[in-house]
Coordinates of C-alpha atoms in Angstrom, one line a residue:
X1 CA 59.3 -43.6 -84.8
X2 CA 62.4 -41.9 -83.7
X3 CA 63.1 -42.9 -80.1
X4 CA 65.5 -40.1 -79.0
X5 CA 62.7 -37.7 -79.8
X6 CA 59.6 -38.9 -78.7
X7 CA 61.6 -39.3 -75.2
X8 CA 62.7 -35.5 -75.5
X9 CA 59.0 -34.6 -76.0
X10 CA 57.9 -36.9 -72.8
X11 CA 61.1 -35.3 -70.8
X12 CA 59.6 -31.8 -72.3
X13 CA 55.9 -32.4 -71.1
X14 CA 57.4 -33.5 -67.4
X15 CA 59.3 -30.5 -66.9
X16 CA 56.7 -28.9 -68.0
X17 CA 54.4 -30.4 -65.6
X18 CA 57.3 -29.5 -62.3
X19 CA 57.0 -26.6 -63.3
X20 CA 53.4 -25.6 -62.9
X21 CA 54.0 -27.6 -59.8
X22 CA 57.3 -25.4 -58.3
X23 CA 55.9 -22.5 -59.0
X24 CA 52.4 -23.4 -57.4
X25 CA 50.4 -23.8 -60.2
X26 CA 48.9 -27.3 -58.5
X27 CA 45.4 -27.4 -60.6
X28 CA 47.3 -26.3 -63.9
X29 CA 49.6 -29.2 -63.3
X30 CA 46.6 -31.5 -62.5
X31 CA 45.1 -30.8 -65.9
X32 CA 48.0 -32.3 -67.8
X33 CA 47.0 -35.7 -66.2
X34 CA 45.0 -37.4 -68.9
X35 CA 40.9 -36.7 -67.9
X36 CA 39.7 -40.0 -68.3
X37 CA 37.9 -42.9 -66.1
X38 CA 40.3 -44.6 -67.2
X39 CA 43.1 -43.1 -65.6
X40 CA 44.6 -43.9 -62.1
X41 CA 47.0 -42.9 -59.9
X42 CA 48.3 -45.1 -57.2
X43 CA 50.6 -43.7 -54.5
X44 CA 52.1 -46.0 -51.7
X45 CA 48.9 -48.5 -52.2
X46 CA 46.0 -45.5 -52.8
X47 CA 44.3 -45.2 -56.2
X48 CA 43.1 -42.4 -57.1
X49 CA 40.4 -41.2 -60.4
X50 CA 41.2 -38.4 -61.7
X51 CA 38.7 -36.5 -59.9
X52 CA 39.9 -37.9 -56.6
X53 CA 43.5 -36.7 -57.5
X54 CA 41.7 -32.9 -58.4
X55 CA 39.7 -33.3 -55.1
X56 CA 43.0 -34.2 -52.9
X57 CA 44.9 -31.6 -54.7
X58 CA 42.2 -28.8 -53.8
X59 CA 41.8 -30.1 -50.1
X60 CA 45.5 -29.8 -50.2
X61 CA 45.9 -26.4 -51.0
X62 CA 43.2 -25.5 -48.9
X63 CA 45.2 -27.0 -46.4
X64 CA 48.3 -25.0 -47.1
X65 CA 49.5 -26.9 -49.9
X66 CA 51.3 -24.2 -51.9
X67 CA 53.8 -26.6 -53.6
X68 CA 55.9 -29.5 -54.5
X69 CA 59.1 -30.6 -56.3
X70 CA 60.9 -33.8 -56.8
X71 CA 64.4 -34.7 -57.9
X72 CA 64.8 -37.4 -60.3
X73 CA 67.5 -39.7 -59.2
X74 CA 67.1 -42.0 -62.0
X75 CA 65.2 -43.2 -65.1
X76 CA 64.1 -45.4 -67.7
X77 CA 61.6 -45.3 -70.6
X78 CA 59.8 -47.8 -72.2
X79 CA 58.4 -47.1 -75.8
X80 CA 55.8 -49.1 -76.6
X81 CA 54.8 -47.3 -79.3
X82 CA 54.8 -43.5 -81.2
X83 CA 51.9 -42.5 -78.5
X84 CA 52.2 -44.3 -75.2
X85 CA 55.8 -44.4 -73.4
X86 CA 56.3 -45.4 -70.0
X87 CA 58.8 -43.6 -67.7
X88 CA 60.3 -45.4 -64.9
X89 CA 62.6 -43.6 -62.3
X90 CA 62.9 -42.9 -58.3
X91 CA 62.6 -39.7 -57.2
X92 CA 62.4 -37.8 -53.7
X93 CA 59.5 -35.3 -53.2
X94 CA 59.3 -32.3 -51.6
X95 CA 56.0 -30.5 -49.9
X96 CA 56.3 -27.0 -49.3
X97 CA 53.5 -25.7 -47.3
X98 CA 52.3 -22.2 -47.2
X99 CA 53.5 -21.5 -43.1
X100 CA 57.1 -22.3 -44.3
X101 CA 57.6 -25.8 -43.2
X102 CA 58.4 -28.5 -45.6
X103 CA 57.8 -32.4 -45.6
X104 CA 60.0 -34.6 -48.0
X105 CA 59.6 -37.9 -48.9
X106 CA 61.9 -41.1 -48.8
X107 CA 63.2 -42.4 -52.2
X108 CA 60.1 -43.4 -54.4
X109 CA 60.0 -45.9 -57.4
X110 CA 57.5 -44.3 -59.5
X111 CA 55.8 -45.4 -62.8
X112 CA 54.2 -43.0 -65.5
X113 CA 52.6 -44.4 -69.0
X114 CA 52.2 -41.2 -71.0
X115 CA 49.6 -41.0 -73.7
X116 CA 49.6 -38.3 -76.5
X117 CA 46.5 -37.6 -77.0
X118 CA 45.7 -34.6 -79.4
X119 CA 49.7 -33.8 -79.8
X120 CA 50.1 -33.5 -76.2
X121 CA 51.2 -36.0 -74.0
X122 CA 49.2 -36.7 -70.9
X123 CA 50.4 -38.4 -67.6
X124 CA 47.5 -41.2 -68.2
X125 CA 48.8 -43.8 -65.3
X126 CA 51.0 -43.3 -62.3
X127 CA 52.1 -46.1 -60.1
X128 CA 54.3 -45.1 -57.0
X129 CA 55.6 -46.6 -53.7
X130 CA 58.4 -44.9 -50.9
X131 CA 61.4 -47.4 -51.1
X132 CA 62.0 -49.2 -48.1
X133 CA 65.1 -47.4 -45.9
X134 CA 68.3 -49.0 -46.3
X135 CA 69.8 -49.0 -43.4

């Protein structure tokens, strides 16, 4: 197992992901979460199936959603082993709605165990919460 490189490929398969995501391609970037009942997504104390995160993502852009960004401030990763790796880092998120305006979150701790699964690695968990404000 050569570390350096299995962390390029997850580094790979997440800009990959904010990428489909920048440009507005929501759905595409929901398909590389893993489609499983076993995945979850918890956000700020919500979890979330997979098909609640496609269903909140659709409602989204029916709502204007168009799309969203964030800016890694800082990271970690964990290798547990040649196909699961978790990534820890904060980031800051960024909505960008379709009428112009934007809503951007406080600094989030956020959590991702990646899978590859069929060569591809697959955001299979996600565990966030907004940091509290420092003042």
């Amino acid at each position: 197992m050569e570390k350096d490189k299995i962390i390029e490929e997850v580094i790979q398969a997440e800009q990959n992901l904010l990428n489909l995501l920048r440009q507005g391609e929501l759905m595409r970037g929901v398909a590389i979460h893993l489609h499983s009942p076993d995945y979850r997504n918890i956000w700020n104390g919500e979890i979330k199936t997979y098909e609640m995160l496609e269903n909140r993502i659709k409602a989204g852009i029916e709502n204007g959603l168009q799309s969203f960004d964030y800016q890694v401030k800082e990271r970690d990763f964990l290798i547990i082993n040649a196909e699961n790796v978790i990534e820890t880092f904060t980031a800051v998120e960024t909505d960008y709605l379709k009428d112009g305006s934007t809503s951007t979150s406080g600094l989030t701790a956020i959590s991702i165990l990646w899978q590859l699964v069929s060569n591809k690695w697959r955001l299979a968990y996600l565990h966030a919460s907004e940091l509290p404000k420092v003042n």
